Every structure is written in structure tokens, then in C-alpha cells.
PDB file of C-alpha atoms in Angstrom:
ATOM      1  CA  MET A  28    -204.803  15.117  28.144  1.00 51.00           C
ATOM      2  CA  ARG A  29    -206.353  14.897  25.275  1.00 54.00           C
ATOM      3  CA  ILE A  30    -208.963  17.498  26.001  1.00 49.00           C
ATOM      4  CA  HIS A  31    -206.431  19.798  26.037  1.00 51.00           C
ATOM      5  CA  LYS A  32    -205.515  18.928  23.067  1.00 52.00           C
ATOM      6  CA  TYR A  33    -208.060  19.890  21.315  1.00 49.00           C
ATOM      7  CA  TRP A  34    -209.391  22.738  22.765  1.00 44.00           C
ATOM      8  CA  LYS A  35    -206.125  24.573  22.214  1.00 51.00           C
ATOM      9  CA  ALA A  36    -206.315  23.112  18.599  1.00 48.00           C
ATOM     10  CA  SER A  37    -209.371  24.941  18.803  1.00 49.00           C
ATOM     11  CA  VAL A  38    -208.605  28.213  20.517  1.00 42.00           C
ATOM     12  CA  LEU A  39    -205.545  28.358  17.680  1.00 45.00           C
ATOM     13  CA  CYS A  40    -208.140  27.369  15.172  1.00 45.00           C
ATOM     14  CA  VAL A  41    -210.259  30.561  16.233  1.00 39.00           C
ATOM     15  CA  ALA A  42    -206.882  32.598  15.862  1.00 42.00           C
ATOM     16  CA  MET A  43    -206.215  32.360  12.984  1.00 44.00           C
ATOM     17  CA  ILE A  44    -209.355  32.471  11.058  1.00 41.00           C
ATOM     18  CA  THR A  45    -209.514  35.777  13.088  1.00 42.00           C
ATOM     19  CA  PHE A  46    -205.818  37.086  12.252  1.00 42.00           C
ATOM     20  CA  LEU A  47    -206.978  36.011   8.701  1.00 40.00           C
ATOM     21  CA  GLY A  48    -210.032  37.535   8.907  1.00 45.00           C
ATOM     22  CA  ASN A  49    -208.969  40.632  10.160  1.00 45.00           C
ATOM     23  CA  LEU A  50    -205.656  40.845   7.322  1.00 41.00           C
ATOM     24  CA  GLN A  51    -208.701  40.236   4.641  1.00 42.00           C
ATOM     25  CA  SER A  52    -210.512  42.765   5.981  1.00 39.00           C
ATOM     26  CA  GLU A  53    -207.429  45.343   5.831  1.00 41.00           C
ATOM     27  CA  ALA A  54    -207.070  44.035   2.431  1.00 39.00           C
ATOM     28  CA  VAL A  55    -210.191  43.985   1.461  1.00 38.00           C
ATOM     29  CA  ALA A  56    -209.838  48.263   2.088  1.00 40.00           C
ATOM     30  CA  ALA A  57    -206.340  48.920   0.669  1.00 43.00           C
ATOM     31  CA  ASP A  58    -208.114  47.315  -2.478  1.00 43.00           C
ATOM     32  CA  GLY A  59    -210.630  49.575  -2.243  1.00 45.00           C
ATOM     33  CA  MET A  60    -208.641  52.511  -1.832  1.00 45.00           C
ATOM     34  CA  ARG A  61    -206.896  51.524  -4.567  1.00 44.00           C
ATOM     35  CA  GLY A  62    -209.161  50.480  -6.528  1.00 45.00           C
ATOM     36  CA  ALA A  63    -209.904  54.154  -6.618  1.00 44.00           C
ATOM     37  CA  ASP A  64    -206.683  55.538  -7.463  1.00 45.00           C
ATOM     38  CA  GLN A  65    -206.385  52.955  -9.917  1.00 49.00           C
ATOM     39  CA  MET A  66    -209.244  53.872 -11.754  1.00 49.00           C
ATOM     40  CA  ILE A  67    -208.055  57.553 -11.482  1.00 51.00           C
ATOM     41  CA  SER A  68    -204.603  56.868 -12.649  1.00 53.00           C
ATOM     42  CA  ARG A  69    -206.141  54.526 -15.166  1.00 73.00           C
ATOM     43  CA  GLN A  70    -207.377  57.930 -17.163  1.00 89.00           C
ATOM     44  CA  ARG A  71    -204.556  58.287 -19.777  1.00 93.00           C
ATOM     45  CA  PRO A  72    -204.000  61.903 -20.384  1.00 96.00           C
ATOM     46  CA  PRO A  73    -205.103  64.062 -23.148  1.00 98.00           C
ATOM     47  CA  GLN A  74    -203.374  63.226 -26.307  1.00 98.00           C
ATOM     48  CA  ILE A  75    -203.110  66.794 -29.019  1.00 98.00           C
ATOM     49  CA  SER A  76    -201.786  66.027 -32.301  1.00 98.00           C
ATOM     50  CA  ALA A  77    -199.961  69.213 -32.924  1.00 98.00           C
ATOM     51  CA  ARG A  78    -200.174  68.464 -36.228  1.00 98.00           C
ATOM     52  CA  LEU A  79    -203.838  68.307 -36.844  1.00 98.00           C
ATOM     53  CA  LEU A  80    -204.042  70.707 -34.590  1.00 98.00           C
ATOM     54  CA  ALA A  81    -202.464  73.658 -36.129  1.00 98.00           C
ATOM     55  CA  GLN A  82    -204.826  72.582 -39.330  1.00 97.00           C
ATOM     56  CA  ALA A  83    -207.881  73.380 -37.069  1.00 97.00           C
ATOM     57  CA  ASN A  84    -210.804  76.304 -38.099  1.00 96.00           C
ATOM     58  CA  GLN A  85    -214.835  76.623 -36.832  1.00 97.00           C
ATOM     59  CA  ASP A  86    -215.402  74.731 -40.456  1.00 97.00           C
ATOM     60  CA  ASN A  87    -213.399  71.536 -40.141  1.00 98.00           C
ATOM     61  CA  THR A  88    -213.845  70.261 -36.729  1.00 98.00           C
ATOM     62  CA  SER A  89    -216.389  67.790 -35.366  1.00 98.00           C
ATOM     63  CA  VAL A  90    -216.704  66.844 -31.645  1.00 98.00           C
ATOM     64  CA  GLN A  91    -217.305  62.682 -30.719  1.00 98.00           C
ATOM     65  CA  ILE A  92    -217.378  61.391 -26.740  1.00 98.00           C
ATOM     66  CA  SER A  93    -217.313  58.123 -25.751  1.00 98.00           C
ATOM     67  CA  LEU A  94    -218.759  57.410 -22.468  1.00 97.00           C
ATOM     68  CA  SER A  95    -218.154  54.373 -22.206  1.00 96.00           C
ATOM     69  CA  LYS A  96    -214.271  55.252 -22.674  1.00 96.00           C
ATOM     70  CA  GLN A  97    -214.800  58.634 -20.621  1.00 97.00           C
ATOM     71  CA  ARG A  98    -213.219  60.485 -23.700  1.00 98.00           C
ATOM     72  CA  ALA A  99    -213.542  63.370 -26.182  1.00 98.00           C
ATOM     73  CA  TYR A 100    -212.476  63.965 -29.029  1.00 98.00           C
ATOM     74  CA  LEU A 101    -211.680  66.958 -31.851  1.00 98.00           C
ATOM     75  CA  LEU A 102    -211.555  65.414 -34.393  1.00 98.00           C
ATOM     76  CA  VAL A 103    -210.187  67.791 -37.519  1.00 98.00           C
ATOM     77  CA  ASN A 104    -212.162  66.326 -41.324  1.00 98.00           C
ATOM     78  CA  GLY A 105    -212.190  62.958 -39.684  1.00 97.00           C
ATOM     79  CA  GLU A 106    -208.703  62.607 -37.940  1.00 98.00           C
ATOM     80  CA  ILE A 107    -208.259  62.434 -33.768  1.00 98.00           C
ATOM     81  CA  ALA A 108    -206.714  66.402 -33.085  1.00 98.00           C
ATOM     82  CA  ILE A 109    -207.228  66.059 -29.088  1.00 98.00           C
ATOM     83  CA  ASP A 110    -208.663  62.680 -27.448  1.00 98.00           C
ATOM     84  CA  THR A 111    -209.048  63.966 -23.281  1.00 98.00           C
ATOM     85  CA  PRO A 112    -210.726  62.095 -20.296  1.00 98.00           C
ATOM     86  CA  ILE A 113    -214.142  63.218 -19.768  1.00 98.00           C
ATOM     87  CA  SER A 114    -216.298  63.314 -16.712  1.00 97.00           C
ATOM     88  CA  SER A 115    -220.220  62.771 -17.955  1.00 98.00           C
ATOM     89  CA  GLY A 116    -223.144  61.822 -15.961  1.00 96.00           C
ATOM     90  CA  LYS A 117    -223.155  59.720 -12.994  1.00 95.00           C
ATOM     91  CA  SER A 118    -226.205  57.938 -13.876  1.00 92.00           C
ATOM     92  CA  VAL A 119    -226.968  55.702 -16.996  1.00 90.00           C
ATOM     93  CA  GLY A 120    -228.963  58.510 -19.418  1.00 92.00           C
ATOM     94  CA  MET A 121    -227.463  61.336 -17.447  1.00 96.00           C
ATOM     95  CA  THR A 122    -225.683  62.453 -20.545  1.00 98.00           C
ATOM     96  CA  PRO A 123    -228.155  60.546 -23.671  1.00 97.00           C
ATOM     97  CA  THR A 124    -226.463  59.098 -26.847  1.00 98.00           C
ATOM     98  CA  GLY A 125    -227.651  61.029 -30.385  1.00 98.00           C
ATOM     99  CA  LYS A 126    -226.248  63.208 -32.499  1.00 98.00           C
ATOM    100  CA  PHE A 127    -225.751  67.203 -31.898  1.00 98.00           C
ATOM    101  CA  LYS A 128    -224.594  70.233 -32.570  1.00 98.00           C
ATOM    102  CA  VAL A 129    -223.270  73.415 -31.071  1.00 98.00           C
ATOM    103  CA  THR A 130    -226.188  75.679 -29.686  1.00 98.00           C
ATOM    104  CA  GLU A 131    -224.113  78.560 -27.183  1.00 98.00           C
ATOM    105  CA  LYS A 132    -220.693  79.207 -26.283  1.00 98.00           C
ATOM    106  CA  ASP A 133    -220.385  81.005 -23.584  1.00 98.00           C
ATOM    107  CA  ALA A 134    -216.379  81.411 -21.908  1.00 98.00           C
ATOM    108  CA  ASP A 135    -217.432  82.560 -18.606  1.00 97.00           C
ATOM    109  CA  HIS A 136    -220.855  80.694 -17.954  1.00 97.00           C
ATOM    110  CA  ARG A 137    -222.388  79.691 -14.545  1.00 95.00           C
ATOM    111  CA  SER A 138    -224.709  76.780 -13.713  1.00 92.00           C
ATOM    112  CA  ASN A 139    -228.319  78.145 -13.320  1.00 91.00           C
ATOM    113  CA  ILE A 140    -229.574  74.657 -11.216  1.00 90.00           C
ATOM    114  CA  TYR A 141    -225.620  73.904  -9.637  1.00 91.00           C
ATOM    115  CA  GLY A 142    -224.297  76.787  -6.656  1.00 93.00           C
ATOM    116  CA  ASN A 143    -224.078  77.902  -3.634  1.00 96.00           C
ATOM    117  CA  PHE A 144    -225.762  79.995  -1.507  1.00 96.00           C
ATOM    118  CA  VAL A 145    -223.373  83.387  -0.854  1.00 97.00           C
ATOM    119  CA  ASP A 146    -224.496  86.586   1.624  1.00 96.00           C
ATOM    120  CA  SER A 147    -223.438  90.000   0.152  1.00 95.00           C
ATOM    121  CA  GLN A 148    -220.377  89.514   0.726  1.00 96.00           C
ATOM    122  CA  GLY A 149    -219.905  87.040  -1.435  1.00 94.00           C
ATOM    123  CA  ARG A 150    -218.900  83.962   1.066  1.00 96.00           C
ATOM    124  CA  VAL A 151    -220.364  80.487   0.558  1.00 96.00           C
ATOM    125  CA  VAL A 152    -222.894  80.231   3.263  1.00 96.00           C
ATOM    126  CA  ARG A 153    -224.435  77.249   1.698  1.00 96.00           C
ATOM    127  CA  ALA A 154    -222.447  74.834  -0.707  1.00 95.00           C
ATOM    128  CA  GLY A 155    -223.951  72.233  -3.873  1.00 92.00           C
ATOM    129  CA  VAL A 156    -226.722  73.307  -3.719  1.00 94.00           C
ATOM    130  CA  SER A 157    -229.552  72.591  -5.716  1.00 92.00           C
ATOM    131  CA  LEU A 158    -232.321  74.854  -6.725  1.00 93.00           C
ATOM    132  CA  LYS A 159    -234.469  71.967  -7.882  1.00 91.00           C
ATOM    133  CA  VAL A 160    -235.011  71.004  -4.246  1.00 94.00           C
ATOM    134  CA  ASP A 161    -232.702  73.919  -2.251  1.00 95.00           C
ATOM    135  CA  SER A 162    -233.935  77.061  -0.312  1.00 94.00           C
ATOM    136  CA  ALA A 163    -231.892  80.195  -0.060  1.00 94.00           C
ATOM    137  CA  PRO A 164    -231.477  80.830   3.690  1.00 95.00           C
ATOM    138  CA  SER A 165    -232.485  84.692   4.286  1.00 95.00           C
ATOM    139  CA  GLY A 166    -229.836  87.251   3.503  1.00 95.00           C
ATOM    140  CA  THR A 167    -228.361  84.933   1.081  1.00 96.00           C
ATOM    141  CA  HIS A 168    -228.481  84.557  -3.166  1.00 96.00           C
ATOM    142  CA  TYR A 169    -228.006  81.667  -5.204  1.00 96.00           C
ATOM    143  CA  LEU A 170    -224.317  82.052  -7.468  1.00 96.00           C
ATOM    144  CA  GLY A 171    -224.087  78.977 -10.318  1.00 95.00           C
ATOM    145  CA  ALA A 172    -220.974  76.717 -10.122  1.00 92.00           C
ATOM    146  CA  PRO A 173    -218.388  78.221 -12.661  1.00 93.00           C
ATOM    147  CA  MET A 174    -217.964  76.364 -15.794  1.00 96.00           C
ATOM    148  CA  ARG A 175    -215.436  77.476 -17.680  1.00 98.00           C
ATOM    149  CA  TRP A 176    -215.690  77.335 -21.304  1.00 98.00           C
ATOM    150  CA  PHE A 177    -218.982  76.372 -21.745  1.00 98.00           C
ATOM    151  CA  MET A 178    -220.120  74.649 -25.124  1.00 98.00           C
ATOM    152  CA  ARG A 179    -223.987  73.642 -25.014  1.00 98.00           C
ATOM    153  CA  PHE A 180    -225.061  70.245 -27.287  1.00 98.00           C
ATOM    154  CA  ASN A 181    -228.223  69.021 -25.830  1.00 97.00           C
ATOM    155  CA  GLY A 182    -230.759  71.001 -23.950  1.00 94.00           C
ATOM    156  CA  ALA A 183    -228.902  72.117 -20.322  1.00 92.00           C
ATOM    157  CA  ILE A 184    -226.173  69.691 -21.555  1.00 97.00           C
ATOM    158  CA  GLY A 185    -222.477  71.277 -22.132  1.00 98.00           C
ATOM    159  CA  MET A 186    -218.844  70.385 -22.432  1.00 98.00           C
ATOM    160  CA  HIS A 187    -217.253  72.765 -20.066  1.00 98.00           C
ATOM    161  CA  VAL A 188    -214.120  72.721 -17.585  1.00 98.00           C
ATOM    162  CA  GLY A 189    -214.707  70.755 -14.211  1.00 96.00           C
ATOM    163  CA  HIS A 190    -212.623  67.968 -12.365  1.00 94.00           C
ATOM    164  CA  LEU A 191    -212.298  64.404 -13.470  1.00 96.00           C
ATOM    165  CA  PRO A 192    -211.725  61.860 -10.961  1.00 94.00           C
ATOM    166  CA  GLY A 193    -212.158  59.268 -12.635  1.00 93.00           C
ATOM    167  CA  TYR A 194    -215.055  57.874 -13.315  1.00 95.00           C
ATOM    168  CA  PRO A 195    -219.008  59.449 -14.300  1.00 96.00           C
ATOM    169  CA  ALA A 196    -219.241  62.055 -11.889  1.00 95.00           C
ATOM    170  CA  SER A 197    -221.622  64.601 -13.618  1.00 95.00           C
ATOM    171  CA  HIS A 198    -225.498  65.865 -13.129  1.00 92.00           C
ATOM    172  CA  GLY A 199    -225.571  65.097 -17.583  1.00 96.00           C
ATOM    173  CA  CYS A 200    -222.521  67.503 -18.579  1.00 97.00           C
ATOM    174  CA  VAL A 201    -219.186  67.018 -20.417  1.00 98.00           C
ATOM    175  CA  ARG A 202    -216.019  67.801 -17.902  1.00 98.00           C
ATOM    176  CA  MET A 203    -213.186  68.540 -19.213  1.00 98.00           C
ATOM    177  CA  PRO A 204    -209.463  69.058 -18.415  1.00 98.00           C
ATOM    178  CA  GLY A 205    -208.702  73.441 -17.916  1.00 97.00           C
ATOM    179  CA  GLU A 206    -205.759  72.830 -20.604  1.00 97.00           C
ATOM    180  CA  ILE A 207    -208.230  70.889 -23.373  1.00 98.00           C
ATOM    181  CA  ALA A 208    -210.890  72.676 -22.561  1.00 98.00           C
ATOM    182  CA  PRO A 209    -210.897  75.984 -24.352  1.00 98.00           C
ATOM    183  CA  LEU A 210    -209.122  74.389 -26.875  1.00 98.00           C
ATOM    184  CA  PHE A 211    -212.669  72.392 -27.819  1.00 98.00           C
ATOM    185  CA  TYR A 212    -214.032  75.739 -27.405  1.00 98.00           C
ATOM    186  CA  LYS A 213    -211.851  77.758 -29.936  1.00 98.00           C
ATOM    187  CA  ASN A 214    -212.310  75.448 -32.050  1.00 98.00           C
ATOM    188  CA  VAL A 215    -216.096  74.529 -32.649  1.00 98.00           C
ATOM    189  CA  LYS A 216    -218.587  77.610 -33.548  1.00 98.00           C
ATOM    190  CA  TYR A 217    -222.511  77.276 -33.281  1.00 98.00           C
ATOM    191  CA  GLY A 218    -223.590  74.063 -35.381  1.00 98.00           C
ATOM    192  CA  THR A 219    -220.529  72.134 -34.950  1.00 98.00           C
ATOM    193  CA  SER A 220    -221.178  68.737 -34.917  1.00 98.00           C
ATOM    194  CA  VAL A 221    -221.417  66.413 -31.506  1.00 98.00           C
ATOM    195  CA  THR A 222    -221.922  62.727 -31.309  1.00 98.00           C
ATOM    196  CA  VAL A 223    -221.962  60.670 -27.953  1.00 98.00           C
ATOM    197  CA  MET A 224    -221.817  57.391 -27.954  1.00 98.00           C
ATOM    198  CA  HIS A 225    -221.819  54.760 -25.074  1.00 95.00           C
TER     199      HIS A 225
END
């Protein structure tokens, strides 16, 4: 009788541990998914000062980029006219810190490293390739990824329209929202100061 009681208690304990373990696994999975969603939603949308933006011109603006905050700022005479979310290099150092200047502007720029291999009809045969490591299949050619409103400021690195997942995810460039990049583009020129901070 006593053994039977202990056996029932053991079975109950095992069942309880299994249940709690499964519950914890589901919670971790749910937390993982919620964590990503929360990270994405945590990026505040762009903030624009209409008053300051109306005063902006290519001679009184500068750009600051904060990698830790994943924000970029268009400054007009040192005041923030635009505060926008960004997505910078996915690994430390891919978007180097320092003081730079805009060295190129190209509204319809395409990457010369990352893109797709397409056939003669323009259909994608192989997507997401890097010319550093991938070779074009027979009958295809390389088509660089679009980088609209491109503003180069450090070697191959620049600011442009791109996907913002809510965390650093680029190959080094500073991705911006589609409605914001043209505003930066319009108000910077060759030689505009770009400061990238941690």
C-alpha cells in the first residue's frame, strides 16, 4: 500500500515536471517571437521637425548616426530636423565609426557587390548573391540590389532606402525608411559632414 502511494506520487511528480517543462518551452518560444516583435516595434517611427526642415538647405545640414540607438539624425545648424530609425551593419565594425563626408549621391544606385543573377528576360535565377563569393550560372548576368537615394560617405558604405527589421542587419550600409531617405538626399551635398558614433 505504501509503495503504491509512493509510486502514484512519483508518477504525479514526473507528469508535473513534464507539464512544466513543456509550458516553459512554449513560453520560451513565445518569448523569443515576442522579443523579435518587441524589438521591431521598439524602434520609434521617424520624427520630423517641420519648422527646422523648412530651413534646411545643402549648406546648413550635417548627419549624425548612432549605432547603439540605431538612429540617424539630419541636423540643421546643429538642431535635429529629422530623427529616424535605421539598420546598420550586422556585425561590429561593418559600419565603422568616425567622421566622414558625403562623397557621392546617386538616386538610382545599385550595389556592385550584392544582388541577383538574372536571365536575359530579367527573371531572377539566383537571389541574394555576393560577387565576392558567387559565380553567375550559365546564361545569367548580375543585377545589383537597388539602393535608392544612395549617399556614399565611407568607401563602399552609404545611406540608402532599405529594409529595417529593428536591429543591425546590413552589410555595412545605413538603411533608412523609404519616405525619409529622399529628405536626407535632398538636403545633403558632396562634402556634407557625416559622423558615425557607437
